[in-house]
Amino acid sequence: TISFNRSFGKTHGNASGKGRELQTRTNGEKTLLAVRVTASDGTENTFTKARLSESIFGGPADEFNLAKAFDTCSNGKMTFKKAADRIGRSTNIADGVVQVTLTDPAAIPRNGGSVMVPAVWLELATQFGQEVSTLANYVMVCLPPRTITG
Protein backbone atom coordinates (compact mmCIF):
# COMPACT_ATOMS: atom_id res chain seq x y z
CA THR A 1 0.00 0.00 0.00
CA ILE A 2 1.28 3.41 -0.90
CA SER A 3 -0.28 6.15 1.17
CA PHE A 4 0.05 9.90 1.15
CA ASN A 5 -0.25 12.21 4.13
CA ARG A 6 -2.17 15.32 3.08
CA SER A 7 -0.59 17.46 5.81
CA PHE A 8 2.67 17.54 3.83
CA GLY A 9 2.01 19.16 0.52
CA LYS A 10 1.99 22.11 -1.71
CA THR A 11 -1.17 23.06 -3.55
CA HIS A 12 -0.90 23.43 -7.30
CA GLY A 13 -4.12 24.68 -8.81
CA ASN A 14 -5.81 26.79 -11.37
CA ALA A 15 -7.00 30.40 -11.08
CA SER A 16 -9.86 29.34 -8.77
CA GLY A 17 -7.32 27.95 -6.31
CA LYS A 18 -8.65 24.44 -6.69
CA GLY A 19 -6.13 21.76 -7.35
CA ARG A 20 -4.34 18.85 -5.82
CA GLU A 21 -1.65 18.55 -3.23
CA LEU A 22 1.69 17.17 -4.25
CA GLN A 23 3.79 15.50 -1.62
CA THR A 24 7.16 17.16 -1.41
CA ARG A 25 8.55 14.23 0.59
CA THR A 26 7.57 11.75 -2.10
CA ASN A 27 8.70 13.74 -5.13
CA GLY A 28 11.60 12.58 -7.26
CA GLU A 29 12.94 9.31 -8.54
CA LYS A 30 12.15 6.40 -6.21
CA THR A 31 13.09 2.75 -6.35
CA LEU A 32 10.38 0.10 -6.20
CA LEU A 33 10.70 -3.60 -5.46
CA ALA A 34 7.85 -5.97 -6.32
CA VAL A 35 7.76 -9.19 -4.31
CA ARG A 36 6.01 -12.16 -5.94
CA VAL A 37 4.89 -14.40 -3.10
CA THR A 38 4.36 -18.15 -3.01
CA ALA A 39 2.65 -19.31 0.20
CA SER A 40 3.79 -22.33 2.17
CA ASP A 41 0.87 -24.33 0.74
CA GLY A 42 2.07 -23.67 -2.83
CA THR A 43 -0.51 -20.98 -3.66
CA GLU A 44 1.17 -18.24 -5.62
CA ASN A 45 0.55 -14.90 -7.25
CA THR A 46 -0.92 -15.43 -10.71
CA PHE A 47 1.54 -13.08 -12.50
CA THR A 48 4.98 -14.35 -13.47
CA LYS A 49 8.01 -12.30 -12.43
CA ALA A 50 8.37 -11.07 -16.00
CA ARG A 51 4.71 -10.03 -16.22
CA LEU A 52 4.92 -8.23 -12.86
CA SER A 53 7.97 -6.30 -14.04
CA GLU A 54 6.25 -5.31 -17.28
CA SER A 55 3.01 -4.25 -15.60
CA ILE A 56 4.88 -2.11 -13.07
CA PHE A 57 7.83 -0.74 -15.05
CA GLY A 58 6.78 -1.27 -18.68
CA GLY A 59 7.86 -3.51 -21.46
CA PRO A 60 6.92 -4.70 -24.93
CA ALA A 61 3.62 -6.23 -23.77
CA ASP A 62 2.53 -3.34 -21.56
CA GLU A 63 2.49 0.23 -22.86
CA PHE A 64 0.67 1.62 -19.81
CA ASN A 65 2.03 0.62 -16.41
CA LEU A 66 2.28 1.76 -12.81
CA ALA A 67 5.52 3.72 -13.28
CA LYS A 68 4.14 5.55 -16.32
CA ALA A 69 0.89 6.33 -14.46
CA PHE A 70 2.75 7.92 -11.53
CA ASP A 71 5.04 9.83 -13.87
CA THR A 72 2.12 11.13 -15.93
CA CYS A 73 -0.22 11.94 -13.04
CA SER A 74 2.50 13.79 -11.13
CA ASN A 75 3.69 15.70 -14.20
CA GLY A 76 7.07 14.02 -13.87
CA LYS A 77 7.50 14.90 -10.19
CA MET A 78 7.41 11.26 -8.99
CA THR A 79 8.98 8.47 -10.98
CA PHE A 80 9.65 4.85 -10.15
CA LYS A 81 12.67 2.88 -11.27
CA LYS A 82 13.45 -0.76 -10.68
CA ALA A 83 15.15 -1.74 -7.44
CA ALA A 84 18.78 -2.67 -8.04
CA ASP A 85 19.54 -6.26 -9.01
CA ARG A 86 20.87 -8.22 -6.03
CA ILE A 87 21.86 -11.78 -5.32
CA GLY A 88 20.24 -13.41 -2.32
CA ARG A 89 20.82 -16.76 -0.64
CA SER A 90 18.35 -18.65 -2.85
CA THR A 91 16.54 -15.93 -4.80
CA ASN A 92 17.58 -12.80 -6.67
CA ILE A 93 16.20 -9.36 -7.39
CA ALA A 94 16.08 -8.89 -11.16
CA ASP A 95 14.18 -6.31 -13.21
CA GLY A 96 12.72 -4.86 -10.00
CA VAL A 97 11.08 -8.14 -8.93
CA VAL A 98 11.97 -10.89 -6.49
CA GLN A 99 10.32 -14.27 -5.88
CA VAL A 100 9.78 -15.20 -2.23
CA THR A 101 8.63 -18.66 -1.18
CA LEU A 102 7.40 -18.82 2.39
CA THR A 103 8.07 -21.92 4.51
CA ASP A 104 6.17 -21.04 7.70
CA PRO A 105 3.12 -23.39 7.74
CA ALA A 106 0.96 -20.50 8.99
CA ALA A 107 1.86 -18.36 5.95
CA ILE A 108 -1.10 -19.40 3.79
CA PRO A 109 -3.78 -17.24 2.13
CA ARG A 110 -6.62 -18.22 4.48
CA ASN A 111 -4.64 -16.75 7.41
CA GLY A 112 -4.51 -13.41 5.63
CA GLY A 113 -2.03 -10.68 4.92
CA SER A 114 -1.43 -9.95 8.59
CA VAL A 115 0.37 -13.31 8.80
CA MET A 116 1.88 -13.40 5.33
CA VAL A 117 3.34 -9.90 5.02
CA PRO A 118 5.53 -10.16 8.17
CA ALA A 119 6.71 -13.56 6.89
CA VAL A 120 7.65 -11.90 3.57
CA TRP A 121 9.62 -9.18 5.41
CA LEU A 122 11.48 -11.80 7.44
CA GLU A 123 12.28 -13.86 4.34
CA LEU A 124 13.58 -10.79 2.47
CA ALA A 125 15.82 -9.82 5.40
CA THR A 126 17.11 -13.40 5.59
CA GLN A 127 17.70 -13.64 1.83
CA PHE A 128 19.59 -10.38 1.50
CA GLY A 129 21.10 -9.97 4.97
CA GLN A 130 19.80 -6.45 5.47
CA GLU A 131 16.72 -4.47 6.41
CA VAL A 132 14.00 -4.48 3.79
CA SER A 133 13.97 -0.66 3.80
CA THR A 134 17.48 -0.71 2.27
CA LEU A 135 16.38 -2.76 -0.74
CA ALA A 136 14.12 -0.04 -2.23
CA ASN A 137 12.22 3.12 -1.33
CA TYR A 138 8.93 1.25 -1.83
CA VAL A 139 8.13 -2.46 -1.60
CA MET A 140 5.03 -3.88 -3.25
CA VAL A 141 4.04 -7.28 -1.86
CA CYS A 142 2.11 -9.28 -4.48
CA LEU A 143 0.23 -11.91 -2.48
CA PRO A 144 -1.53 -15.03 -3.77
CA PRO A 145 -5.23 -14.84 -4.62
CA ARG A 146 -7.75 -14.86 -1.75
CA THR A 147 -5.17 -13.70 0.81
CA ILE A 148 -7.00 -10.50 1.65
CA THR A 149 -10.78 -10.66 1.88
CA GLY A 150 -13.49 -8.21 2.75
Coordinates of N, CA and C in Angstrom, one line a residue:
T1 N 0.8 -1.2 0.0 CA 0.0 0.0 0.0 C 0.9 1.2 0.0
I2 N 0.6 2.1 -0.9 CA 1.3 3.4 -0.9 C 0.3 4.5 -0.4
S3 N 0.6 5.1 0.6 CA -0.3 6.1 1.2 C 0.4 7.5 1.2
F4 N -0.4 8.5 1.2 CA 0.0 9.9 1.2 C -0.6 10.7 2.3
N5 N 0.2 11.4 3.0 CA -0.3 12.2 4.1 C -0.5 13.6 3.6
R6 N -1.8 14.0 3.7 CA -2.2 15.3 3.1 C -1.6 16.5 3.9
S7 N -1.1 16.3 5.1 CA -0.6 17.5 5.8 C 0.8 17.9 5.3
F8 N 1.4 17.1 4.4 CA 2.7 17.5 3.8 C 2.4 17.8 2.4
G9 N 2.2 19.0 1.9 CA 2.0 19.2 0.5 C 2.1 20.6 0.1
K10 N 2.0 20.8 -1.1 CA 2.0 22.1 -1.7 C 0.9 22.1 -2.7
T11 N 0.0 23.0 -2.6 CA -1.2 23.1 -3.5 C -0.8 23.7 -4.9
H12 N -1.1 23.0 -5.9 CA -0.9 23.4 -7.3 C -2.3 23.5 -7.9
G13 N -2.8 24.6 -8.3 CA -4.1 24.7 -8.8 C -4.3 25.7 -9.9
N14 N -5.5 25.8 -10.3 CA -5.8 26.8 -11.4 C -6.2 28.1 -10.8
A15 N -6.7 29.1 -11.6 CA -7.0 30.4 -11.1 C -8.0 30.4 -9.9
S16 N -8.9 29.4 -9.9 CA -9.9 29.3 -8.8 C -9.2 28.9 -7.5
G17 N -8.0 28.4 -7.5 CA -7.3 28.0 -6.3 C -7.6 26.5 -6.0
K18 N -8.4 25.9 -6.9 CA -8.6 24.4 -6.7 C -7.5 23.6 -7.4
G19 N -7.2 22.6 -6.8 CA -6.1 21.8 -7.4 C -5.9 20.6 -6.5
R20 N -4.7 20.0 -6.6 CA -4.3 18.8 -5.8 C -3.1 19.2 -5.0
E21 N -2.8 18.4 -4.0 CA -1.7 18.6 -3.2 C -0.6 17.6 -3.7
L22 N 0.6 18.0 -3.9 CA 1.7 17.2 -4.3 C 2.6 17.0 -3.0
Q23 N 3.0 15.8 -2.8 CA 3.8 15.5 -1.6 C 5.2 15.8 -1.9
T24 N 5.8 16.8 -1.2 CA 7.2 17.2 -1.4 C 8.1 16.1 -0.9
R25 N 7.7 15.3 0.1 CA 8.6 14.2 0.6 C 8.6 13.0 -0.3
T26 N 7.6 12.9 -1.2 CA 7.6 11.8 -2.1 C 7.9 12.1 -3.5
N27 N 8.3 13.3 -3.8 CA 8.7 13.7 -5.1 C 10.1 13.1 -5.5
G28 N 10.3 13.0 -6.8 CA 11.6 12.6 -7.3 C 11.6 11.2 -7.8
E29 N 12.8 10.7 -8.0 CA 12.9 9.3 -8.5 C 13.0 8.4 -7.3
K30 N 12.2 7.4 -7.3 CA 12.1 6.4 -6.2 C 12.3 5.0 -6.8
T31 N 12.9 4.1 -6.0 CA 13.1 2.7 -6.3 C 11.9 2.0 -5.8
L32 N 11.5 0.9 -6.6 CA 10.4 0.1 -6.2 C 10.8 -1.4 -6.4
L33 N 10.5 -2.2 -5.4 CA 10.7 -3.6 -5.5 C 9.4 -4.3 -5.4
A34 N 9.1 -5.1 -6.3 CA 7.9 -6.0 -6.3 C 8.2 -7.4 -5.8
V35 N 7.5 -7.9 -4.9 CA 7.8 -9.2 -4.3 C 6.6 -10.2 -4.7
R36 N 7.0 -11.1 -5.5 CA 6.0 -12.2 -5.9 C 6.1 -13.3 -4.9
V37 N 4.9 -13.5 -4.3 CA 4.9 -14.4 -3.1 C 4.3 -15.8 -3.4
T38 N 4.9 -16.8 -3.0 CA 4.4 -18.1 -3.0 C 4.2 -18.6 -1.6
A39 N 3.0 -18.9 -1.2 CA 2.7 -19.3 0.2 C 3.2 -20.7 0.5
S40 N 3.2 -21.0 1.8 CA 3.8 -22.3 2.2 C 3.0 -23.5 1.7
D41 N 1.7 -23.2 1.3 CA 0.9 -24.3 0.7 C 1.0 -24.4 -0.8
G42 N 1.9 -23.6 -1.4 CA 2.1 -23.7 -2.8 C 1.2 -22.7 -3.6
T43 N 0.3 -22.0 -3.0 CA -0.5 -21.0 -3.7 C 0.4 -19.8 -4.0
E44 N 0.3 -19.3 -5.2 CA 1.2 -18.2 -5.6 C 0.4 -17.1 -6.4
N45 N 1.1 -16.0 -6.5 CA 0.6 -14.9 -7.2 C 0.4 -15.4 -8.7
T46 N -0.6 -14.9 -9.4 CA -0.9 -15.4 -10.7 C 0.0 -14.8 -11.8
F47 N 0.6 -13.7 -11.5 CA 1.5 -13.1 -12.5 C 2.9 -13.7 -12.4
T48 N 3.6 -13.9 -13.5 CA 5.0 -14.4 -13.5 C 5.8 -13.2 -13.1
K49 N 7.1 -13.4 -12.7 CA 8.0 -12.3 -12.4 C 8.1 -11.4 -13.6
A50 N 8.2 -11.9 -14.8 CA 8.4 -11.1 -16.0 C 7.1 -10.2 -16.2
R51 N 6.0 -10.8 -16.0 CA 4.7 -10.0 -16.2 C 4.6 -9.0 -15.1
L52 N 5.0 -9.2 -13.9 CA 4.9 -8.2 -12.9 C 5.8 -7.1 -13.2
S53 N 7.0 -7.4 -13.7 CA 8.0 -6.3 -14.0 C 7.4 -5.4 -15.2
E54 N 6.8 -6.1 -16.2 CA 6.2 -5.3 -17.3 C 5.1 -4.5 -16.8
S55 N 4.2 -5.0 -16.0 CA 3.0 -4.2 -15.6 C 3.3 -3.1 -14.7
I56 N 4.5 -3.2 -14.0 CA 4.9 -2.1 -13.1 C 5.8 -1.1 -13.8
F57 N 6.8 -1.6 -14.5 CA 7.8 -0.7 -15.1 C 7.7 -0.6 -16.6
G58 N 6.9 -1.4 -17.2 CA 6.8 -1.3 -18.7 C 7.6 -2.3 -19.4
G59 N 7.2 -2.5 -20.6 CA 7.9 -3.5 -21.5 C 7.1 -3.7 -22.8
P60 N 7.5 -4.6 -23.6 CA 6.9 -4.7 -24.9 C 5.4 -5.1 -24.9
A61 N 5.0 -5.8 -23.9 CA 3.6 -6.2 -23.8 C 2.7 -5.3 -23.0
D62 N 3.3 -4.2 -22.4 CA 2.5 -3.3 -21.6 C 2.9 -1.9 -21.8
E63 N 2.2 -1.2 -22.6 CA 2.5 0.2 -22.9 C 2.1 1.1 -21.7
F64 N 1.1 0.8 -21.0 CA 0.7 1.6 -19.8 C 0.9 0.8 -18.6
N65 N 1.6 1.4 -17.6 CA 2.0 0.6 -16.4 C 2.0 1.5 -15.2
L66 N 2.3 1.0 -14.1 CA 2.3 1.8 -12.8 C 3.3 2.9 -12.8
A67 N 4.5 2.7 -13.3 CA 5.5 3.7 -13.3 C 5.1 4.9 -14.2
K68 N 4.6 4.5 -15.4 CA 4.1 5.5 -16.3 C 3.0 6.3 -15.7
A69 N 2.0 5.7 -15.1 CA 0.9 6.3 -14.5 C 1.3 7.4 -13.4
F70 N 2.3 7.0 -12.5 CA 2.7 7.9 -11.5 C 3.5 9.1 -12.2
D71 N 4.3 8.8 -13.2 CA 5.0 9.8 -13.9 C 4.1 10.8 -14.5
T72 N 3.1 10.3 -15.2 CA 2.1 11.1 -15.9 C 1.2 11.9 -15.0
C73 N 0.7 11.3 -14.0 CA -0.2 11.9 -13.0 C 0.5 13.0 -12.2
S74 N 1.8 12.8 -11.9 CA 2.5 13.8 -11.1 C 3.2 14.8 -12.0
N75 N 3.0 14.8 -13.3 CA 3.7 15.7 -14.2 C 5.2 15.5 -14.1
G76 N 5.6 14.3 -13.9 CA 7.1 14.0 -13.9 C 7.7 14.3 -12.5
K77 N 6.9 14.6 -11.5 CA 7.5 14.9 -10.2 C 7.8 13.7 -9.3
M78 N 7.2 12.5 -9.7 CA 7.4 11.3 -9.0 C 7.5 10.1 -10.0
T79 N 8.7 9.6 -10.0 CA 9.0 8.5 -11.0 C 9.5 7.3 -10.2
F80 N 9.2 6.1 -10.7 CA 9.7 4.9 -10.2 C 10.6 4.2 -11.1
K81 N 11.7 3.7 -10.5 CA 12.7 2.9 -11.3 C 12.8 1.6 -10.5
K82 N 13.3 0.6 -11.2 CA 13.4 -0.8 -10.7 C 14.5 -0.8 -9.5
A83 N 14.2 -1.5 -8.5 CA 15.2 -1.7 -7.4 C 16.4 -2.4 -8.1
A84 N 17.5 -2.1 -7.5 CA 18.8 -2.7 -8.0 C 18.8 -4.2 -8.0
D85 N 19.4 -4.8 -9.0 CA 19.5 -6.3 -9.0 C 20.4 -6.6 -7.8
R86 N 20.1 -7.7 -7.2 CA 20.9 -8.2 -6.0 C 20.8 -9.7 -6.0
I87 N 21.8 -10.3 -5.5 CA 21.9 -11.8 -5.3 C 21.6 -12.1 -3.9
G88 N 20.6 -13.0 -3.7 CA 20.2 -13.4 -2.3 C 20.7 -14.8 -2.1
R89 N 20.4 -15.4 -1.0 CA 20.8 -16.8 -0.6 C 20.3 -17.8 -1.6
S90 N 18.9 -17.7 -1.9 CA 18.4 -18.7 -2.8 C 17.4 -18.0 -3.8
T91 N 17.4 -16.7 -3.8 CA 16.5 -15.9 -4.8 C 17.2 -14.6 -5.1
N92 N 16.9 -14.0 -6.2 CA 17.6 -12.8 -6.7 C 16.6 -11.7 -7.0
I93 N 17.0 -10.5 -6.9 CA 16.2 -9.4 -7.4 C 16.7 -9.1 -8.8
A94 N 15.8 -9.1 -9.8 CA 16.1 -8.9 -11.2 C 14.9 -8.2 -11.8
D95 N 15.2 -7.1 -12.5 CA 14.2 -6.3 -13.2 C 13.1 -5.8 -12.2
G96 N 13.6 -5.5 -11.0 CA 12.7 -4.9 -10.0 C 11.8 -5.8 -9.3
V97 N 12.0 -7.1 -9.5 CA 11.1 -8.1 -8.9 C 11.9 -9.2 -8.3
V98 N 11.4 -9.7 -7.2 CA 12.0 -10.9 -6.5 C 10.9 -11.9 -6.2
Q99 N 11.2 -13.2 -6.2 CA 10.3 -14.3 -5.9 C 10.6 -14.7 -4.4
V100 N 9.6 -14.7 -3.6 CA 9.8 -15.2 -2.2 C 8.8 -16.4 -2.0
T101 N 9.4 -17.5 -1.5 CA 8.6 -18.7 -1.2 C 8.7 -18.8 0.3
L102 N 7.5 -18.8 0.9 CA 7.4 -18.8 2.4 C 7.4 -20.3 2.9
T103 N 8.0 -20.5 4.0 CA 8.1 -21.9 4.5 C 7.3 -22.1 5.8
D104 N 7.0 -21.0 6.5 CA 6.2 -21.0 7.7 C 4.8 -21.6 7.4
P105 N 4.4 -22.8 8.0 CA 3.1 -23.4 7.7 C 1.9 -22.5 7.9
A106 N 2.1 -21.4 8.8 CA 1.0 -20.5 9.0 C 0.8 -19.5 7.9
A107 N 1.9 -19.4 7.0 CA 1.9 -18.4 6.0 C 1.1 -18.9 4.7
I108 N -0.2 -18.9 4.9 CA -1.1 -19.4 3.8 C -2.2 -18.4 3.6
P109 N -2.8 -18.3 2.4 CA -3.8 -17.2 2.1 C -4.9 -17.2 3.1
R110 N -5.5 -18.3 3.6 CA -6.6 -18.2 4.5 C -6.3 -17.5 5.8
N111 N -5.0 -17.5 6.2 CA -4.6 -16.8 7.4 C -4.4 -15.3 7.2
G112 N -4.5 -14.8 5.9 CA -4.5 -13.4 5.6 C -3.2 -12.7 5.6
G113 N -3.2 -11.5 5.1 CA -2.0 -10.7 4.9 C -1.3 -10.3 6.2
S114 N -2.1 -10.3 7.3 CA -1.4 -10.0 8.6 C -0.4 -11.0 9.0
V115 N -0.6 -12.2 8.5 CA 0.4 -13.3 8.8 C 1.4 -13.4 7.7
M116 N 1.0 -13.2 6.5 CA 1.9 -13.4 5.3 C 2.9 -12.3 5.1
V117 N 2.4 -11.0 5.3 CA 3.3 -9.9 5.0 C 4.5 -9.9 6.0
P118 N 4.3 -10.1 7.3 CA 5.5 -10.2 8.2 C 6.5 -11.3 7.8
A119 N 5.9 -12.4 7.3 CA 6.7 -13.6 6.9 C 7.5 -13.2 5.7
V120 N 6.9 -12.4 4.8 CA 7.6 -11.9 3.6 C 8.8 -11.0 4.0
W121 N 8.6 -10.1 4.9 CA 9.6 -9.2 5.4 C 10.8 -10.0 6.0
L122 N 10.4 -11.0 6.8 CA 11.5 -11.8 7.4 C 12.3 -12.6 6.4
E123 N 11.6 -13.1 5.4 CA 12.3 -13.9 4.3 C 13.2 -12.9 3.5
L124 N 12.7 -11.7 3.2 CA 13.6 -10.8 2.5 C 14.8 -10.4 3.3
A125 N 14.7 -10.2 4.6 CA 15.8 -9.8 5.4 C 16.8 -11.0 5.5
T126 N 16.3 -12.2 5.5 CA 17.1 -13.4 5.6 C 17.8 -13.6 4.3
Q127 N 17.1 -13.4 3.2 CA 17.7 -13.6 1.8 C 18.8 -12.7 1.5
F128 N 18.6 -11.4 1.9 CA 19.6 -10.4 1.5 C 20.5 -9.8 2.6
G129 N 20.2 -10.3 3.9 CA 21.1 -10.0 5.0 C 21.1 -8.5 5.4
Q130 N 19.9 -7.9 5.1 CA 19.8 -6.5 5.5 C 18.3 -6.1 5.6
E131 N 18.1 -4.9 6.2 CA 16.7 -4.5 6.4 C 16.0 -4.3 5.1
V132 N 14.8 -4.6 5.0 CA 14.0 -4.5 3.8 C 14.0 -3.0 3.3
S133 N 14.0 -2.1 4.2 CA 14.0 -0.7 3.8 C 15.2 -0.2 3.0
T134 N 16.3 -1.0 3.0 CA 17.5 -0.7 2.3 C 17.4 -1.3 0.9
L135 N 16.5 -2.1 0.6 CA 16.4 -2.8 -0.7 C 15.7 -1.8 -1.8
A136 N 14.8 -1.0 -1.3 CA 14.1 0.0 -2.2 C 13.4 1.0 -1.4
N137 N 13.0 2.1 -2.0 CA 12.2 3.1 -1.3 C 10.8 2.6 -1.0
Y138 N 10.3 1.8 -2.0 CA 8.9 1.3 -1.8 C 9.0 -0.2 -2.1
V139 N 8.2 -1.0 -1.4 CA 8.1 -2.5 -1.6 C 6.7 -2.8 -1.8
M140 N 6.4 -3.4 -2.9 CA 5.0 -3.9 -3.2 C 5.0 -5.4 -3.1
V141 N 4.2 -5.8 -2.1 CA 4.0 -7.3 -1.9 C 2.9 -7.8 -2.7
C142 N 3.1 -8.7 -3.6 CA 2.1 -9.3 -4.5 C 1.7 -10.7 -4.0
L143 N 0.7 -10.7 -3.2 CA 0.2 -11.9 -2.5 C -0.6 -12.8 -3.4
P144 N -0.7 -14.1 -3.0 CA -1.5 -15.0 -3.8 C -3.0 -14.6 -3.7
P145 N -3.8 -15.1 -4.7 CA -5.2 -14.8 -4.6 C -5.9 -15.3 -3.3
R146 N -6.9 -14.6 -2.9 CA -7.7 -14.9 -1.7 C -7.0 -14.7 -0.4
T147 N -5.9 -13.9 -0.4 CA -5.2 -13.7 0.8 C -5.9 -12.6 1.6
I148 N -6.3 -11.6 1.0 CA -7.0 -10.5 1.7 C -8.5 -10.5 1.2
T149 N -9.3 -10.6 2.2 CA -10.8 -10.7 1.9 C -11.5 -9.5 2.6
G150 N -12.7 -9.2 2.1 CA -13.5 -8.2 2.8 C -13.6 -6.9 2.0

